[in-house]
Amino acid sequence: MIVKDAVCPFCGCLCDDIEVEVEEGRVVAVTNACELGTTKFMGEKRMKNPILRVGDEWKDITYDEAVKYAADMLLAAERPLLYGWSGTHGEAQCVGVHMAELIHGVIDNTSSVCHGPSILAIQEVGHPGCTLGVVKNRADLVIYWGSNPIDAHPRHLSRYTRYAEGFFLENAFRDRKVIVVDVRKTESANIADEFIKIRPGGDYAVLSALRAIVQGKADTIPRTVAGVTREQLVRVANLCKSAKFGAVYFGLGLTMTQGKYKNIRNAIELVSELSRHTKFTISAMRGHYNVYGSNEVNTWMTGYPFGIDFSRGIAFYNPGETTAVDILARKECDAALIVGSDPAAHFPRKCLEHLAEIPVVQLDPYPNATTAFCNVQIPVAVTGIDAEGTAYRMDGVPIRTRRVLSSDYLSDEEVLARMYALMQEARER
Amino acid sequence: MKVTLAMKPAAKWFIPIEAESIVPKNFLSGTDLRVWRGNRELRLDEVFSVSVEGDADRAEDVEVVLSGDTFRLKRVGEYLDAGKITVLGGIGMHCGNFMSGGTIEIHGNADGWLGREMAGGTIVCRGDAADYCASGYRGGRKGMKGGTVEVFGRAGDFLAESLAGGTVIVHGDAGDMTGAEMRGGTLVVHGDCSRPAANMKDGSCYVYGTARGMIPTFKKIGTVQHDGRTLIRFSGDLANRGKGNLFVKGYEYLD
Amino acid sequence: MTELLVKNACVIDPLRGINGETMDIAIRDGKIVEEVSDAAEVIDARGMLTLPGGVDSHTHICGTKVNFGRYMSPEDMRAGRTPRRGAMHATSGYSVPTTYGNSYRYSVMGYTTLLEGAMAPLEARHTHEEFTYTPLQDTMANTLFDGNWAILEAIRDGDVKRVAAIIAWTLKAVKGFGVKLTNPGGTEAWQWGKNVSCIRDPVPYFEVTPAEIIRSIVEANELLHLPHSVHLHCNNLGTPGNYSCTLGSFGLIPDLNEKRQTLYATHVQFHAYGGSEWKDFCSKSEPIARFVDMRPQIVMDMGQVMFGRTTTMTADGPMEFNLYRLHHEKWSNHDVELETGSGIIPVIYRRKNLVNSIMWAIGLELALLTKSPWQCLLSTDNPNGAPFVKYPEIIGLLMSKRYRDAEFATVHPDTESRVPLPAIERELDWHEIAVMTRAGAARALGIQDLGKGHLAPGADADVAIYPLKIDEVDPSAEYQKVIDAFSRTEYTIKRGRVVARRGECLVHGSNATLWVAPKVSDGYDMGKDPDFIEKFDRYYTVRMSNYPVQEEYVTRNRRIETEAEL
């Protein structure tokens, strides 16, 4: 059986033109997806049933036992942390928010280690953006700043920018200029028309300089700014101003380097400045396929995109304080539920030390680095493969992922709903 | 009246306690106050040994003294408008949020967001202050609007972010993005700091040491004498059409 | 079977011609019925003012743009936070509250039906997801067609039937309710950073004018026999002198429908400005109201501005950019491929500001000068003019000259020379308020036949009982009592259940979504049209098969089929 127009649950591009061939309940071939997506569809060896750590051993347990364990753990906690969420569908994320609200816990998603700074910047100055198709059809200038799409979002270039056709571009490949800004010459830089090499930690200064130059104040700018010559800055500013439609895509090279959200704020303010001259937009290259969905769900349900602390009943938001990395590093939680992410693979060691000391339950189809820190792991269906649900693309377009094969695994939503029901029962008692 | 709150040892010592009820005026009507450890509401005396000496009719005459391991005690002195809080050790995040009067003296270090969005009063920190000292809130457009914050040690990153009024003095070094988005008020750093006054709109920022990673969009005006020091005066931030003043003893671009 | 009997209600039900009659309302299984058995649960309304559940015919509560307003505004969220309590979930926010915040606050004010004013088709799924979390109101979404490429091309080719066919396909695909035009043509121009100046200014590349867009789409809307008329946000919002553009747009509209208006013009306050620049900015509410008085084919809503902090959000991207340049506040913009756009900025309307004071006056003037309340409905274009929680104050202002004068004394002193408001003596009565907040809104939306906006047997049992006796309160003098009563119902009944009582919401609820599926002949099914499919595949970034909103997104499905003339 071939499933057409399947949705790839890997990165924030959320490509929805994938063909998946299924035979005897297994994916045997994937067409159109990039290597990362193909690997995800083909799957690895999944965990068969929930497991409980007993001493140094793993013991198989039933779903009911696992769900009960998680509910009891969360109810007993004084500051439970519900973390992850970017690797699952929106319907499950909604249950997660209700849960955090009920048990007065903290709910945070992986933004706090990727584009959280972008959100903080947007909260200061807003976000002039657009959907990916607007760029594809119109942009004659695309800037990748601190992002390396060839590695991290392989089809971004072919679907939306460098190699995409566009309604208003006669010969898109020729008429569309691509600029790459980075601290090193990445693979993406090799396919760019212009490469700007910045000294590490110098993004902010370069962005400030560009803003001043766009305003016609080039004369006050030093001869070089963070390794970039004034001449190049002036040339790039002119390229931007003379474009009909410019689009900036930024990545972790900008969000996770010195100054963090102030870098993004400066980039956004550059784009707002350019908007006085021509059409310009800016967008984040979101990583996990549904990290943006998690921000959206949290926002309409709690008012805040990530790092929400319900300890006191009302929602409190303060990234740097209410975000998972900070809470774990400061040992400020006493239980953790991990859903749809693998913090042990990404968090600093200090965080993992605390994770090792508190009870942890994880929902994940596969054994991963976090498994080693779990008391219980519950395997679930993979959204986009054997579970369906809503995901939000990096530009905010919501797409329903398809189920390409059926399995006996429960979805994240189903497992979480069972936990939530137990907790509600306990709280009503 | 002097209220002494000595922190008791706790099993889950690592869970932060929120104690915005600890402001002098609340003690005028007794010590039956509540604090929160995580999601649990506790009586003040479950967390502290409480002792009261003397009495008072007005908050101005109340001093609250905190002792013990108070570095995880958050929101102490929130909305303080009169009276004094003395912290013998270190204090947790958000001490003196929104305060409009009175005094907070911290003998140890202060954690993040010391004096966030304060409007008046005085905070003295004898040790170091962590990030976001005297700053604003997420998405907010104005930070501290009035009063004084004085830190005798070092300050972390984003010191006095979005400062709109009042005075902030740091005797040691400050971190990165010192005085970012300033729109008023006065910030003085006696030591070095990194990227001061980035994107400033207005106000005055003094760096008596060296400004590292100097923002390239400030215009050099000349030198001025200030408090017996010769400082270089800049105006900016031009990128933000700013009209602020930045005075530095020395500076280095990241060129 | 569940039965409920509301006894001794003082009912105003304009669609049935009932004006202040004391009567009982019988309810069975969520519907109004003639009578119920003795076993029915009884609520004694004790003569309190009882109205059909409120209907907001233009509000922004759910979807991409609204959520982005929340996302970018943690400072707004700090206001109005409540913990989970009983059946109520936690809420946050003032001008852009969380979905639960919207739902509870509307419910407490007696509102049971809401129309989301602008939904980009490509992002429709998002609006429907948020509807699910707006559980105490029935919901519907106006769908944006102002910059739809396929439609612009069909208009250029003079093919109105194709325009209608594209609307039919899209509404059905995205489970939309009505046709919304926001700054027609302007949102497409804005994707080049440009705008259209007024209705004769052609859209770049497509070379059709806003006038042509409005006329063709109005015609197409009637070919499809949609319940609602075209819902228009005129070009040139918020600019001095824009009233002539507004009158020009109104003048394009023939009277094509017997049952309702042919054009719904939204938030007209923002489109009723005189002067040539901010310096000579003034009210032009009089010519607008006079024009509308003579044309039954037009219904408008106020778009009232109230002083204080709020967040502006609209599909009108270029307008928001201009506002950004004025205020230099944070600014968000979100263009949607092949369809439309949106912009958001926070604002504060100040009494001390002359322009803001004039805006405040204009909204009231429109409501007071338009003769028929059926033609000028109450709205703030929530949250653009003010958050909807200000409705009770607006009701107070409309019912009391004394209150208006007291407020007028606090606005910018030059306002008096720029607006007719101080000279207007009219005070609206209870019946007129009932029209402007439910009956008229339901009729304008074309949902009275679906059991909305009235209490006739067969109607949805959506009832609002306010703690106020109309024969004991003089609204002209005791306006504060009016404000208090409309702020908090004694009972809000939704689908036959008491969902809110004295400020508390009592049940979890689940919304029904009303959406339209026009039936067209095969030849006009765009799902089978090779040219439409080819362009879709080439220029959208979502596959056509992944575009339609699945049934899973509609909790209670109220699909409205219409027989299109196609």
PDB file of C-alpha atoms in Angstrom, chain B residues 80-167:
ATOM      1  CA  LEU B  80       7.283  46.809  49.486  1.00  0.00           C
ATOM      2  CA  ASP B  81       6.228  50.379  50.166  1.00  0.00           C
ATOM      3  CA  ALA B  82       7.588  51.107  53.638  1.00  0.00           C
ATOM      4  CA  GLY B  83       9.748  49.605  56.351  1.00  0.00           C
ATOM      5  CA  LYS B  84      12.917  47.607  56.128  1.00  0.00           C
ATOM      6  CA  ILE B  85      13.910  44.088  55.203  1.00  0.00           C
ATOM      7  CA  THR B  86      17.361  42.886  56.168  1.00  0.00           C
ATOM      8  CA  VAL B  87      18.654  39.647  54.724  1.00  0.00           C
ATOM      9  CA  LEU B  88      21.680  38.353  56.599  1.00  0.00           C
ATOM     10  CA  GLY B  89      22.597  35.806  53.964  1.00  0.00           C
ATOM     11  CA  GLY B  90      21.680  35.513  50.312  1.00  0.00           C
ATOM     12  CA  ILE B  91      18.212  36.030  48.840  1.00  0.00           C
ATOM     13  CA  GLY B  92      16.304  34.282  46.063  1.00  0.00           C
ATOM     14  CA  MET B  93      14.835  35.621  42.847  1.00  0.00           C
ATOM     15  CA  HIS B  94      12.519  38.585  42.510  1.00  0.00           C
ATOM     16  CA  CYS B  95      13.424  40.236  45.775  1.00  0.00           C
ATOM     17  CA  GLY B  96      11.848  43.693  45.867  1.00  0.00           C
ATOM     18  CA  ASN B  97       9.742  43.288  42.693  1.00  0.00           C
ATOM     19  CA  PHE B  98       7.542  46.315  42.099  1.00  0.00           C
ATOM     20  CA  MET B  99       8.685  47.972  45.323  1.00  0.00           C
ATOM     21  CA  SER B 100       7.800  51.638  45.671  1.00  0.00           C
ATOM     22  CA  GLY B 101       9.337  52.584  49.002  1.00  0.00           C
ATOM     23  CA  GLY B 102      11.225  51.309  52.028  1.00  0.00           C
ATOM     24  CA  THR B 103      14.584  49.604  52.156  1.00  0.00           C
ATOM     25  CA  ILE B 104      15.947  46.151  51.469  1.00  0.00           C
ATOM     26  CA  GLU B 105      19.455  45.345  52.583  1.00  0.00           C
ATOM     27  CA  ILE B 106      21.035  42.061  51.545  1.00  0.00           C
ATOM     28  CA  HIS B 107      24.293  41.068  53.168  1.00  0.00           C
ATOM     29  CA  GLY B 108      24.946  38.136  50.889  1.00  0.00           C
ATOM     30  CA  ASN B 109      24.266  37.620  47.189  1.00  0.00           C
ATOM     31  CA  ALA B 110      20.979  38.226  45.436  1.00  0.00           C
ATOM     32  CA  ASP B 111      19.599  35.881  42.806  1.00  0.00           C
ATOM     33  CA  GLY B 112      18.039  37.032  39.535  1.00  0.00           C
ATOM     34  CA  TRP B 113      15.557  39.842  39.029  1.00  0.00           C
ATOM     35  CA  LEU B 114      16.510  41.802  42.125  1.00  0.00           C
ATOM     36  CA  GLY B 115      14.279  44.894  42.183  1.00  0.00           C
ATOM     37  CA  ARG B 116      12.504  44.027  38.933  1.00  0.00           C
ATOM     38  CA  GLU B 117      10.208  46.829  37.797  1.00  0.00           C
ATOM     39  CA  MET B 118      10.751  48.763  40.989  1.00  0.00           C
ATOM     40  CA  ALA B 119       9.315  52.255  41.231  1.00  0.00           C
ATOM     41  CA  GLY B 120      10.855  53.636  44.406  1.00  0.00           C
ATOM     42  CA  GLY B 121      12.744  52.842  47.601  1.00  0.00           C
ATOM     43  CA  THR B 122      16.239  51.532  48.102  1.00  0.00           C
ATOM     44  CA  ILE B 123      17.896  48.184  47.644  1.00  0.00           C
ATOM     45  CA  VAL B 124      21.426  47.618  48.867  1.00  0.00           C
ATOM     46  CA  CYS B 125      23.124  44.343  48.033  1.00  0.00           C
ATOM     47  CA  ARG B 126      26.479  43.813  49.765  1.00  0.00           C
ATOM     48  CA  GLY B 127      27.339  40.762  47.705  1.00  0.00           C
ATOM     49  CA  ASP B 128      26.787  40.002  44.013  1.00  0.00           C
ATOM     50  CA  ALA B 129      23.544  40.340  42.092  1.00  0.00           C
ATOM     51  CA  ALA B 130      22.701  37.752  39.457  1.00  0.00           C
ATOM     52  CA  ASP B 131      21.165  38.395  36.013  1.00  0.00           C
ATOM     53  CA  TYR B 132      18.423  40.916  35.381  1.00  0.00           C
ATOM     54  CA  CYS B 133      19.139  43.070  38.407  1.00  0.00           C
ATOM     55  CA  ALA B 134      16.878  46.171  38.283  1.00  0.00           C
ATOM     56  CA  SER B 135      15.354  45.041  35.003  1.00  0.00           C
ATOM     57  CA  GLY B 136      11.935  44.816  33.365  1.00  0.00           C
ATOM     58  CA  TYR B 137       9.641  41.881  32.733  1.00  0.00           C
ATOM     59  CA  ARG B 138       9.223  39.727  29.632  1.00  0.00           C
ATOM     60  CA  GLY B 139       7.580  41.656  26.855  1.00  0.00           C
ATOM     61  CA  GLY B 140       7.382  44.729  29.029  1.00  0.00           C
ATOM     62  CA  ARG B 141       8.441  48.027  27.637  1.00  0.00           C
ATOM     63  CA  LYS B 142       9.610  49.727  30.805  1.00  0.00           C
ATOM     64  CA  GLY B 143      11.920  48.314  33.434  1.00  0.00           C
ATOM     65  CA  MET B 144      12.752  49.995  36.695  1.00  0.00           C
ATOM     66  CA  LYS B 145      11.068  53.387  36.942  1.00  0.00           C
ATOM     67  CA  GLY B 146      12.423  54.895  40.150  1.00  0.00           C
ATOM     68  CA  GLY B 147      14.358  54.333  43.363  1.00  0.00           C
ATOM     69  CA  THR B 148      17.912  53.167  43.885  1.00  0.00           C
ATOM     70  CA  VAL B 149      19.658  49.833  43.595  1.00  0.00           C
ATOM     71  CA  GLU B 150      23.231  49.619  44.803  1.00  0.00           C
ATOM     72  CA  VAL B 151      25.275  46.444  44.435  1.00  0.00           C
ATOM     73  CA  PHE B 152      28.671  46.304  46.098  1.00  0.00           C
ATOM     74  CA  GLY B 153      29.770  43.116  44.368  1.00  0.00           C
ATOM     75  CA  ARG B 154      29.336  42.170  40.733  1.00  0.00           C
ATOM     76  CA  ALA B 155      26.189  42.121  38.648  1.00  0.00           C
ATOM     77  CA  GLY B 156      25.206  39.527  36.080  1.00  0.00           C
ATOM     78  CA  ASP B 157      23.931  39.905  32.522  1.00  0.00           C
ATOM     79  CA  PHE B 158      21.124  42.229  31.475  1.00  0.00           C
ATOM     80  CA  LEU B 159      21.718  44.569  34.392  1.00  0.00           C
ATOM     81  CA  ALA B 160      19.140  47.393  34.369  1.00  0.00           C
ATOM     82  CA  GLU B 161      17.564  46.150  31.153  1.00  0.00           C
ATOM     83  CA  SER B 162      14.958  48.647  29.895  1.00  0.00           C
ATOM     84  CA  LEU B 163      15.825  51.027  32.715  1.00  0.00           C
ATOM     85  CA  ALA B 164      13.368  53.902  32.594  1.00  0.00           C
ATOM     86  CA  GLY B 165      14.108  55.866  35.763  1.00  0.00           C
ATOM     87  CA  GLY B 166      15.956  55.817  39.066  1.00  0.00           C
ATOM     88  CA  THR B 167      19.574  54.988  39.748  1.00  0.00           C
TER      89      THR B 167
END
